[in-house]
Amino acid sequence: MAVLLVFTIILSLLSTELSFVFADIGTATAYHPPYLPTRCNGNRQDQFPPGNLFVAVGEGLWDNGAACGRRYRMRCISGNNKPCKGSTIDVKVVDFCRASPCPSTIVLSNDAFQAISRVDAKINVEYV
């Protein structure tokens, strides 16, 4: 019985990490207001999800605008000065990266970036 309990505990701990087994790895930076207009929905305020956990994506993920509305689960995995908080967030794509060239794979709203990182610098992220 004890072996079964230990096995169940280990399996439950591993299952929380399984969602990232097939994740992509990229970089992330923060972008700052004003967030409007966006390339996805212009000046519509209702495009932003609760908690302002949204992102703009670079050319590699943009897919000629098909990325609009996509949702990603992401977390910080590394960076300078140990920036990662260890939390996972769900974000929604609302824009195309405004900088040319884009400074990272994904550019997070201030709220999204602060949810996963302690510093305002480029970080490495895992997303699915």
PDB file of N, CA, C and O in Angstrom, residues 32-78:
ATOM      1  N   HIS A  32       5.482  48.016 -23.221  1.00  0.00           N
ATOM      2  CA  HIS A  32       4.837  48.968 -22.326  1.00  0.00           C
ATOM      3  C   HIS A  32       3.730  49.731 -23.056  1.00  0.00           C
ATOM      4  O   HIS A  32       3.754  49.855 -24.272  1.00  0.00           O
ATOM      5  N   PRO A  33       2.763  50.255 -22.292  1.00  0.00           N
ATOM      6  CA  PRO A  33       1.675  51.034 -22.912  1.00  0.00           C
ATOM      7  C   PRO A  33       2.234  52.201 -23.700  1.00  0.00           C
ATOM      8  O   PRO A  33       3.348  52.648 -23.426  1.00  0.00           O
ATOM      9  N   PRO A  34       1.482  52.697 -24.658  1.00  0.00           N
ATOM     10  CA  PRO A  34       0.099  52.334 -24.970  1.00  0.00           C
ATOM     11  C   PRO A  34       0.036  51.023 -25.761  1.00  0.00           C
ATOM     12  O   PRO A  34       0.880  50.758 -26.620  1.00  0.00           O
ATOM     13  N   TYR A  35      -0.953  50.202 -25.441  1.00  0.00           N
ATOM     14  CA  TYR A  35      -1.127  48.917 -26.111  1.00  0.00           C
ATOM     15  C   TYR A  35      -2.048  49.017 -27.327  1.00  0.00           C
ATOM     16  O   TYR A  35      -2.113  48.097 -28.127  1.00  0.00           O
ATOM     17  N   LEU A  36      -2.770  50.100 -27.438  1.00  0.00           N
ATOM     18  CA  LEU A  36      -3.699  50.281 -28.554  1.00  0.00           C
ATOM     19  C   LEU A  36      -3.126  51.268 -29.558  1.00  0.00           C
ATOM     20  O   LEU A  36      -2.439  52.207 -29.170  1.00  0.00           O
ATOM     21  N   PRO A  37      -3.426  51.124 -30.824  1.00  0.00           N
ATOM     22  CA  PRO A  37      -4.187  50.031 -31.439  1.00  0.00           C
ATOM     23  C   PRO A  37      -3.310  48.794 -31.618  1.00  0.00           C
ATOM     24  O   PRO A  37      -2.086  48.882 -31.658  1.00  0.00           O
ATOM     25  N   THR A  38      -3.956  47.633 -31.736  1.00  0.00           N
ATOM     26  CA  THR A  38      -3.232  46.395 -31.990  1.00  0.00           C
ATOM     27  C   THR A  38      -3.459  45.978 -33.433  1.00  0.00           C
ATOM     28  O   THR A  38      -4.410  46.430 -34.074  1.00  0.00           O
ATOM     29  N   ARG A  39      -2.605  45.085 -33.918  1.00  0.00           N
ATOM     30  CA  ARG A  39      -2.766  44.578 -35.284  1.00  0.00           C
ATOM     31  C   ARG A  39      -3.894  43.549 -35.366  1.00  0.00           C
ATOM     32  O   ARG A  39      -4.361  43.234 -36.452  1.00  0.00           O
ATOM     33  N   CYS A  40      -4.333  43.035 -34.234  1.00  0.00           N
ATOM     34  CA  CYS A  40      -5.407  42.021 -34.249  1.00  0.00           C
ATOM     35  C   CYS A  40      -6.794  42.653 -34.243  1.00  0.00           C
ATOM     36  O   CYS A  40      -7.629  42.295 -35.062  1.00  0.00           O
ATOM     37  N   ASN A  41      -7.049  43.549 -33.313  1.00  0.00           N
ATOM     38  CA  ASN A  41      -8.397  44.100 -33.159  1.00  0.00           C
ATOM     39  C   ASN A  41      -8.425  45.612 -32.989  1.00  0.00           C
ATOM     40  O   ASN A  41      -9.319  46.144 -32.332  1.00  0.00           O
ATOM     41  N   GLY A  42      -7.456  46.292 -33.532  1.00  0.00           N
ATOM     42  CA  GLY A  42      -7.466  47.746 -33.527  1.00  0.00           C
ATOM     43  C   GLY A  42      -7.570  48.356 -32.147  1.00  0.00           C
ATOM     44  O   GLY A  42      -6.765  48.078 -31.272  1.00  0.00           O
ATOM     45  N   ASN A  43      -8.603  49.177 -31.944  1.00  0.00           N
ATOM     46  CA  ASN A  43      -8.778  49.900 -30.681  1.00  0.00           C
ATOM     47  C   ASN A  43      -9.784  49.258 -29.732  1.00  0.00           C
ATOM     48  O   ASN A  43     -10.185  49.878 -28.754  1.00  0.00           O
ATOM     49  N   ARG A  44     -10.200  48.030 -29.992  1.00  0.00           N
ATOM     50  CA  ARG A  44     -11.197  47.378 -29.139  1.00  0.00           C
ATOM     51  C   ARG A  44     -10.603  47.009 -27.788  1.00  0.00           C
ATOM     52  O   ARG A  44      -9.635  46.262 -27.698  1.00  0.00           O
ATOM     53  N   GLN A  45     -11.193  47.516 -26.721  1.00  0.00           N
ATOM     54  CA  GLN A  45     -10.732  47.217 -25.365  1.00  0.00           C
ATOM     55  C   GLN A  45     -11.033  45.778 -24.961  1.00  0.00           C
ATOM     56  O   GLN A  45     -10.335  45.199 -24.138  1.00  0.00           O
ATOM     57  N   ASP A  46     -12.090  45.198 -25.535  1.00  0.00           N
ATOM     58  CA  ASP A  46     -12.501  43.856 -25.115  1.00  0.00           C
ATOM     59  C   ASP A  46     -11.578  42.742 -25.624  1.00  0.00           C
ATOM     60  O   ASP A  46     -11.771  41.573 -25.299  1.00  0.00           O
ATOM     61  N   GLN A  47     -10.555  43.089 -26.382  1.00  0.00           N
ATOM     62  CA  GLN A  47      -9.612  42.072 -26.862  1.00  0.00           C
ATOM     63  C   GLN A  47      -8.645  41.618 -25.772  1.00  0.00           C
ATOM     64  O   GLN A  47      -8.038  40.559 -25.868  1.00  0.00           O
ATOM     65  N   PHE A  48      -8.508  42.419 -24.713  1.00  0.00           N
ATOM     66  CA  PHE A  48      -7.556  42.100 -23.658  1.00  0.00           C
ATOM     67  C   PHE A  48      -8.181  41.160 -22.638  1.00  0.00           C
ATOM     68  O   PHE A  48      -9.267  41.430 -22.125  1.00  0.00           O
ATOM     69  N   PRO A  49      -7.497  40.068 -22.303  1.00  0.00           N
ATOM     70  CA  PRO A  49      -8.045  39.106 -21.346  1.00  0.00           C
ATOM     71  C   PRO A  49      -7.976  39.637 -19.914  1.00  0.00           C
ATOM     72  O   PRO A  49      -7.227  40.577 -19.633  1.00  0.00           O
ATOM     73  N   PRO A  50      -8.733  39.016 -19.018  1.00  0.00           N
ATOM     74  CA  PRO A  50      -8.675  39.418 -17.607  1.00  0.00           C
ATOM     75  C   PRO A  50      -7.250  39.324 -17.075  1.00  0.00           C
ATOM     76  O   PRO A  50      -6.507  38.414 -17.428  1.00  0.00           O
ATOM     77  N   GLY A  51      -6.873  40.271 -16.251  1.00  0.00           N
ATOM     78  CA  GLY A  51      -5.537  40.290 -15.682  1.00  0.00           C
ATOM     79  C   GLY A  51      -4.490  40.874 -16.605  1.00  0.00           C
ATOM     80  O   GLY A  51      -3.320  40.919 -16.260  1.00  0.00           O
ATOM     81  N   ASN A  52      -4.907  41.300 -17.800  1.00  0.00           N
ATOM     82  CA  ASN A  52      -3.982  41.875 -18.782  1.00  0.00           C
ATOM     83  C   ASN A  52      -2.809  40.964 -19.112  1.00  0.00           C
ATOM     84  O   ASN A  52      -1.681  41.409 -19.299  1.00  0.00           O
ATOM     85  N   LEU A  53      -3.079  39.661 -19.184  1.00  0.00           N
ATOM     86  CA  LEU A  53      -2.046  38.700 -19.543  1.00  0.00           C
ATOM     87  C   LEU A  53      -2.117  38.455 -21.044  1.00  0.00           C
ATOM     88  O   LEU A  53      -2.746  37.521 -21.523  1.00  0.00           O
ATOM     89  N   PHE A  54      -1.476  39.355 -21.791  1.00  0.00           N
ATOM     90  CA  PHE A  54      -1.492  39.272 -23.244  1.00  0.00           C
ATOM     91  C   PHE A  54      -0.105  39.505 -23.800  1.00  0.00           C
ATOM     92  O   PHE A  54       0.793  39.973 -23.088  1.00  0.00           O
ATOM     93  N   VAL A  55       0.063  39.168 -25.087  1.00  0.00           N
ATOM     94  CA  VAL A  55       1.376  39.252 -25.719  1.00  0.00           C
ATOM     95  C   VAL A  55       1.265  39.739 -27.151  1.00  0.00           C
ATOM     96  O   VAL A  55       0.209  39.657 -27.784  1.00  0.00           O
ATOM     97  N   ALA A  56       2.393  40.217 -27.641  1.00  0.00           N
ATOM     98  CA  ALA A  56       2.609  40.453 -29.070  1.00  0.00           C
ATOM     99  C   ALA A  56       3.639  39.415 -29.483  1.00  0.00           C
ATOM    100  O   ALA A  56       4.491  39.026 -28.686  1.00  0.00           O
ATOM    101  N   VAL A  57       3.545  38.947 -30.711  1.00  0.00           N
ATOM    102  CA  VAL A  57       4.484  37.923 -31.167  1.00  0.00           C
ATOM    103  C   VAL A  57       5.295  38.429 -32.348  1.00  0.00           C
ATOM    104  O   VAL A  57       4.860  39.298 -33.095  1.00  0.00           O
ATOM    105  N   GLY A  58       6.466  37.841 -32.497  1.00  0.00           N
ATOM    106  CA  GLY A  58       7.341  38.171 -33.607  1.00  0.00           C
ATOM    107  C   GLY A  58       6.944  37.417 -34.863  1.00  0.00           C
ATOM    108  O   GLY A  58       5.997  36.622 -34.886  1.00  0.00           O
ATOM    109  N   GLU A  59       7.695  37.647 -35.916  1.00  0.00           N
ATOM    110  CA  GLU A  59       7.407  37.087 -37.229  1.00  0.00           C
ATOM    111  C   GLU A  59       7.250  35.569 -37.215  1.00  0.00           C
ATOM    112  O   GLU A  59       6.393  35.015 -37.893  1.00  0.00           O
ATOM    113  N   GLY A  60       8.071  34.880 -36.450  1.00  0.00           N
ATOM    114  CA  GLY A  60       8.028  33.423 -36.417  1.00  0.00           C
ATOM    115  C   GLY A  60       6.716  32.837 -35.929  1.00  0.00           C
ATOM    116  O   GLY A  60       6.323  31.751 -36.340  1.00  0.00           O
ATOM    117  N   LEU A  61       6.003  33.545 -35.069  1.00  0.00           N
ATOM    118  CA  LEU A  61       4.722  33.064 -34.542  1.00  0.00           C
ATOM    119  C   LEU A  61       3.525  33.787 -35.149  1.00  0.00           C
ATOM    120  O   LEU A  61       2.395  33.326 -35.012  1.00  0.00           O
ATOM    121  N   TRP A  62       3.747  34.905 -35.813  1.00  0.00           N
ATOM    122  CA  TRP A  62       2.660  35.750 -36.305  1.00  0.00           C
ATOM    123  C   TRP A  62       1.782  35.037 -37.330  1.00  0.00           C
ATOM    124  O   TRP A  62       0.563  35.172 -37.316  1.00  0.00           O
ATOM    125  N   ASP A  63       2.370  34.328 -38.239  1.00  0.00           N
ATOM    126  CA  ASP A  63       1.639  33.515 -39.222  1.00  0.00           C
ATOM    127  C   ASP A  63       0.617  34.352 -40.009  1.00  0.00           C
ATOM    128  O   ASP A  63      -0.549  33.983 -40.124  1.00  0.00           O
ATOM    129  N   ASN A  64       1.072  35.507 -40.519  1.00  0.00           N
ATOM    130  CA  ASN A  64       0.219  36.424 -41.296  1.00  0.00           C
ATOM    131  C   ASN A  64      -1.069  36.797 -40.586  1.00  0.00           C
ATOM    132  O   ASN A  64      -2.125  36.934 -41.202  1.00  0.00           O
ATOM    133  N   GLY A  65      -1.003  36.936 -39.280  1.00  0.00           N
ATOM    134  CA  GLY A  65      -2.174  37.343 -38.499  1.00  0.00           C
ATOM    135  C   GLY A  65      -2.988  36.201 -37.927  1.00  0.00           C
ATOM    136  O   GLY A  65      -3.882  36.422 -37.118  1.00  0.00           O
ATOM    137  N   ALA A  66      -2.688  34.967 -38.329  1.00  0.00           N
ATOM    138  CA  ALA A  66      -3.436  33.816 -37.807  1.00  0.00           C
ATOM    139  C   ALA A  66      -3.182  33.615 -36.316  1.00  0.00           C
ATOM    140  O   ALA A  66      -3.947  32.918 -35.642  1.00  0.00           O
ATOM    141  N   ALA A  67      -2.137  34.239 -35.777  1.00  0.00           N
ATOM    142  CA  ALA A  67      -1.823  34.113 -34.354  1.00  0.00           C
ATOM    143  C   ALA A  67      -2.813  34.866 -33.469  1.00  0.00           C
ATOM    144  O   ALA A  67      -2.907  34.591 -32.277  1.00  0.00           O
ATOM    145  N   CYS A  68      -3.547  35.814 -34.039  1.00  0.00           N
ATOM    146  CA  CYS A  68      -4.484  36.610 -33.238  1.00  0.00           C
ATOM    147  C   CYS A  68      -5.457  35.706 -32.484  1.00  0.00           C
ATOM    148  O   CYS A  68      -6.101  34.846 -33.072  1.00  0.00           O
ATOM    149  N   GLY A  69      -5.519  35.912 -31.179  1.00  0.00           N
ATOM    150  CA  GLY A  69      -6.422  35.132 -30.344  1.00  0.00           C
ATOM    151  C   GLY A  69      -5.840  33.832 -29.822  1.00  0.00           C
ATOM    152  O   GLY A  69      -6.438  33.205 -28.948  1.00  0.00           O
ATOM    153  N   ARG A  70      -4.708  33.399 -30.346  1.00  0.00           N
ATOM    154  CA  ARG A  70      -4.097  32.169 -29.834  1.00  0.00           C
ATOM    155  C   ARG A  70      -3.758  32.338 -28.370  1.00  0.00           C
ATOM    156  O   ARG A  70      -3.475  33.428 -27.901  1.00  0.00           O
ATOM    157  N   ARG A  71      -3.764  31.245 -27.686  1.00  0.00           N
ATOM    158  CA  ARG A  71      -3.408  31.250 -26.267  1.00  0.00           C
ATOM    159  C   ARG A  71      -2.195  30.355 -26.062  1.00  0.00           C
ATOM    160  O   ARG A  71      -2.093  29.295 -26.672  1.00  0.00           O
ATOM    161  N   TYR A  72      -1.301  30.820 -25.215  1.00  0.00           N
ATOM    162  CA  TYR A  72      -0.105  30.061 -24.872  1.00  0.00           C
ATOM    163  C   TYR A  72      -0.003  29.959 -23.357  1.00  0.00           C
ATOM    164  O   TYR A  72      -0.350  30.899 -22.635  1.00  0.00           O
ATOM    165  N   ARG A  73       0.468  28.826 -22.903  1.00  0.00           N
ATOM    166  CA  ARG A  73       0.848  28.659 -21.496  1.00  0.00           C
ATOM    167  C   ARG A  73       2.354  28.798 -21.487  1.00  0.00           C
ATOM    168  O   ARG A  73       3.051  28.149 -22.254  1.00  0.00           O
ATOM    169  N   MET A  74       2.860  29.657 -20.615  1.00  0.00           N
ATOM    170  CA  MET A  74       4.293  29.902 -20.629  1.00  0.00           C
ATOM    171  C   MET A  74       4.858  30.100 -19.240  1.00  0.00           C
ATOM    172  O   MET A  74       4.128  30.401 -18.289  1.00  0.00           O
ATOM    173  N   ARG A  75       6.171  29.922 -19.176  1.00  0.00           N
ATOM    174  CA  ARG A  75       6.898  30.157 -17.927  1.00  0.00           C
ATOM    175  C   ARG A  75       8.319  30.577 -18.255  1.00  0.00           C
ATOM    176  O   ARG A  75       8.868  30.228 -19.298  1.00  0.00           O
ATOM    177  N   CYS A  76       8.893  31.309 -17.333  1.00  0.00           N
ATOM    178  CA  CYS A  76      10.289  31.722 -17.424  1.00  0.00           C
ATOM    179  C   CYS A  76      11.141  30.506 -17.049  1.00  0.00           C
ATOM    180  O   CYS A  76      10.844  29.811 -16.075  1.00  0.00           O
ATOM    181  N   ILE A  77      12.203  30.263 -17.846  1.00  0.00           N
ATOM    182  CA  ILE A  77      13.086  29.144 -17.510  1.00  0.00           C
ATOM    183  C   ILE A  77      14.501  29.576 -17.165  1.00  0.00           C
ATOM    184  O   ILE A  77      15.211  28.846 -16.485  1.00  0.00           O
ATOM    185  N   SER A  78      14.919  30.781 -17.612  1.00  0.00           N
ATOM    186  CA  SER A  78      16.262  31.254 -17.257  1.00  0.00           C
ATOM    187  C   SER A  78      16.458  32.692 -17.723  1.00  0.00           C
ATOM    188  O   SER A  78      15.655  33.239 -18.459  1.00  0.00           O
TER     189      SER A  78
END
